[in-house]
PDB file of C-alpha atoms in Angstrom:
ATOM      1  CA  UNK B   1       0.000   0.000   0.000  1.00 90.00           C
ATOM      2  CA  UNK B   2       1.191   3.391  -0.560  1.00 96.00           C
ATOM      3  CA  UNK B   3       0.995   6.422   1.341  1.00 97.00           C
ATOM      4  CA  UNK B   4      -0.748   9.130  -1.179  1.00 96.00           C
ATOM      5  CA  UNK B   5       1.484  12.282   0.368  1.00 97.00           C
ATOM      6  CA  UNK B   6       4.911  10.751  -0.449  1.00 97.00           C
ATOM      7  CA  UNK B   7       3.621   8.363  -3.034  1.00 97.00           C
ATOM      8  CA  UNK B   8       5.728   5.863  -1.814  1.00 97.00           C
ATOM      9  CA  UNK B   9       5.488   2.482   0.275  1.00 97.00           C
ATOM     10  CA  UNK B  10       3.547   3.420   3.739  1.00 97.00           C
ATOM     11  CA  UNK B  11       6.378   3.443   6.835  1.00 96.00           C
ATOM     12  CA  UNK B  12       5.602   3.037  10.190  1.00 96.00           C
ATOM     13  CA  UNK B  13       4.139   4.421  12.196  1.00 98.00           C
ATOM     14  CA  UNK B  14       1.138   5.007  10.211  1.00 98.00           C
ATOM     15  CA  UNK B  15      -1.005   7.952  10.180  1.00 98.00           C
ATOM     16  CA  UNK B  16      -4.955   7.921  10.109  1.00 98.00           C
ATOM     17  CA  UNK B  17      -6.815  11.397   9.907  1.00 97.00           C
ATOM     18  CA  UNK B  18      -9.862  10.706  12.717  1.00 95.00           C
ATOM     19  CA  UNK B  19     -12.231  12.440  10.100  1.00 93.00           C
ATOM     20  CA  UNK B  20     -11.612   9.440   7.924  1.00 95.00           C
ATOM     21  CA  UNK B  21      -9.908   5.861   7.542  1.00 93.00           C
ATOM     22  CA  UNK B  22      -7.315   7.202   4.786  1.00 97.00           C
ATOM     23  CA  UNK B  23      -3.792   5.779   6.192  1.00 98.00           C
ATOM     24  CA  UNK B  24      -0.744   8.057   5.672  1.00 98.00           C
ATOM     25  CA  UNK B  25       2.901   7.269   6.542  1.00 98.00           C
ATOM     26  CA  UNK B  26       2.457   9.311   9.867  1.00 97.00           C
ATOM     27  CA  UNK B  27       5.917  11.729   9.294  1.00 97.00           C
ATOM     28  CA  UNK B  28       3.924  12.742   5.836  1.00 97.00           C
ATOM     29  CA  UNK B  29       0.710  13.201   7.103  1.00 96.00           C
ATOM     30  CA  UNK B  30       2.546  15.263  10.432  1.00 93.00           C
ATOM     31  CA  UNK B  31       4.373  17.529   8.202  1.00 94.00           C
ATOM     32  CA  UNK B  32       0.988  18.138   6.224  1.00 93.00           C
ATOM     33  CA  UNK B  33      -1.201  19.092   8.800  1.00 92.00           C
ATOM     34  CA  UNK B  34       1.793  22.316   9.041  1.00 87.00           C
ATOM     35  CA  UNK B  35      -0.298  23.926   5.966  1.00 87.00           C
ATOM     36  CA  UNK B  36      -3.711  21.983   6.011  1.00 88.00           C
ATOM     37  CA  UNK B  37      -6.301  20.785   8.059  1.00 86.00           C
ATOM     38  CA  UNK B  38      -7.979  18.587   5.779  1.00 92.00           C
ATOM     39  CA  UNK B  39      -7.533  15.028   4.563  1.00 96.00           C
ATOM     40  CA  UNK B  40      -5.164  14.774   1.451  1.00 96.00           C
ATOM     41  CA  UNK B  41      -7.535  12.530  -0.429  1.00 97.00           C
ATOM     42  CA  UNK B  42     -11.703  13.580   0.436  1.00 96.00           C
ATOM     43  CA  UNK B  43     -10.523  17.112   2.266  1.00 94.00           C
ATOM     44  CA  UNK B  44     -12.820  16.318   4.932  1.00 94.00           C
ATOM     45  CA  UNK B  45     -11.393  18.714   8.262  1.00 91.00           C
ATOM     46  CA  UNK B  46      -9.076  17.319  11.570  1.00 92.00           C
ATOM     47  CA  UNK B  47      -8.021  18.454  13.979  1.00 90.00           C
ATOM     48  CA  UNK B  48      -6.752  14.517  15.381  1.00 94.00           C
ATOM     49  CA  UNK B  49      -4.318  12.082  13.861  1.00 96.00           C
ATOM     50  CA  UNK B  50      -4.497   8.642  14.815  1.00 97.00           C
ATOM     51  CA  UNK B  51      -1.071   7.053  15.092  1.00 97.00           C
ATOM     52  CA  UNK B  52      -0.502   2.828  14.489  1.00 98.00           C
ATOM     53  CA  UNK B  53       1.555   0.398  13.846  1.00 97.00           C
ATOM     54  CA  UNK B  54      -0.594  -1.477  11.831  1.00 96.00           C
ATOM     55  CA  UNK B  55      -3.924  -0.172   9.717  1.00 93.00           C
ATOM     56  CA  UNK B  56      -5.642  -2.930  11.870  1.00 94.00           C
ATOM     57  CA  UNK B  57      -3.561  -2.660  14.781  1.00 95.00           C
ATOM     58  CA  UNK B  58      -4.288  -0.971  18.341  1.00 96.00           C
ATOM     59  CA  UNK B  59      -4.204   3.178  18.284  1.00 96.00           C
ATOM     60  CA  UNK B  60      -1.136   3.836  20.124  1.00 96.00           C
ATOM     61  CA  UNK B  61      -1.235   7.752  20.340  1.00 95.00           C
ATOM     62  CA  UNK B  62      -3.611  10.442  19.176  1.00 95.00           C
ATOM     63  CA  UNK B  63      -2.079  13.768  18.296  1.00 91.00           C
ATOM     64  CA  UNK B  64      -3.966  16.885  18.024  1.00 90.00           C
ATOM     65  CA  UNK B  65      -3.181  18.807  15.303  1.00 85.00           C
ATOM     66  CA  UNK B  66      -2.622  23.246  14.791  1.00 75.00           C
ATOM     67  CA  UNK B  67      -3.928  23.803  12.129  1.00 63.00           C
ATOM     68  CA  UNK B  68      -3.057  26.800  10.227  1.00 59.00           C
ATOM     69  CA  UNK B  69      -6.216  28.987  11.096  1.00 59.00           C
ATOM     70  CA  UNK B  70      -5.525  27.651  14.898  1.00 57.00           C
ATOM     71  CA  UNK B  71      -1.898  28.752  15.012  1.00 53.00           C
ATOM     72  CA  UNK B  72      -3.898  32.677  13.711  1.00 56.00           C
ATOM     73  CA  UNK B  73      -6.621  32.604  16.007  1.00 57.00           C
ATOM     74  CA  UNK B  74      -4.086  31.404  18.888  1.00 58.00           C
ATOM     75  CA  UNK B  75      -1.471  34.391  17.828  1.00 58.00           C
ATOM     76  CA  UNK B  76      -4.665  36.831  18.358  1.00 59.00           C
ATOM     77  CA  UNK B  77      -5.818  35.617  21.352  1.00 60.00           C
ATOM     78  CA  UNK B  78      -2.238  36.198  22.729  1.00 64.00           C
ATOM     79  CA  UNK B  79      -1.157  39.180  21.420  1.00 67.00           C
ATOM     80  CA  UNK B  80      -5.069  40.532  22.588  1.00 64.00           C
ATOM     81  CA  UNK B  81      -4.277  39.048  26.568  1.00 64.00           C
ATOM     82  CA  UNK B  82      -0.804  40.770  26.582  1.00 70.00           C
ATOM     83  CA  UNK B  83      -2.243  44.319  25.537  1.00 65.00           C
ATOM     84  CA  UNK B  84      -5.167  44.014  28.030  1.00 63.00           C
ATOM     85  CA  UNK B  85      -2.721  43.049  30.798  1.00 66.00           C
ATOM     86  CA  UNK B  86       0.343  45.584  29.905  1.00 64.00           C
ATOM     87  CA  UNK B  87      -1.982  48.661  31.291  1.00 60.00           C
ATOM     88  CA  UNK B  88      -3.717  49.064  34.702  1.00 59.00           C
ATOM     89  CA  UNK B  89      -7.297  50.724  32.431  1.00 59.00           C
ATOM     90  CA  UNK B  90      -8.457  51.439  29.312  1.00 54.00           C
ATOM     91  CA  UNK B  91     -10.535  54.218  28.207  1.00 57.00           C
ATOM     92  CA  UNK B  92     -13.666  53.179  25.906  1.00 59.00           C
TER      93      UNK B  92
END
């Protein structure tokens, strides 16, 4: 079988989107999720990859994903908390 990201044979560990039962070589499908959030093959959205030895095997870790927008929204949210909390008042 072969992974569809690196088009060659599937490595372990694999990799297994939770929106879907698509199996990646789990490096490829890692390094993906660093500019996507959907599946390479339907584009359905995760946020969770799970991680096997084996398509039929046991999950042995689950690995939540930042997706691009999260990594944005998270930068906001941040840079929002450390203006609020760098003054003692704001004026409206």
């Amino acid at each position: 079988m072969d992974c569809s990201i690196c088009f060659d044979q599937l490595r372990k560990p694999l990799g297994i989107p939770e929106c879907c039962k698509h199996v990646f070589c789990f490096d490829c499908l890692r390094k993906w999720t660093e500019s996507h959030d959907t599946c390479p093959i339907d584009r359905m959205q995760f946020q969770m990859i799970r991680k096997k030895n084996a398509v039929d095997g046991p999950v042995i870790e689950k690995l939540r994903v930042l997706t691009p927008n999260a990594v944005t929204d998270r930068w906001f949210v941040d840079r929002r908390h450390s203006i609020l909390t760098a003054y003692d008042f704001f004026v409206i």
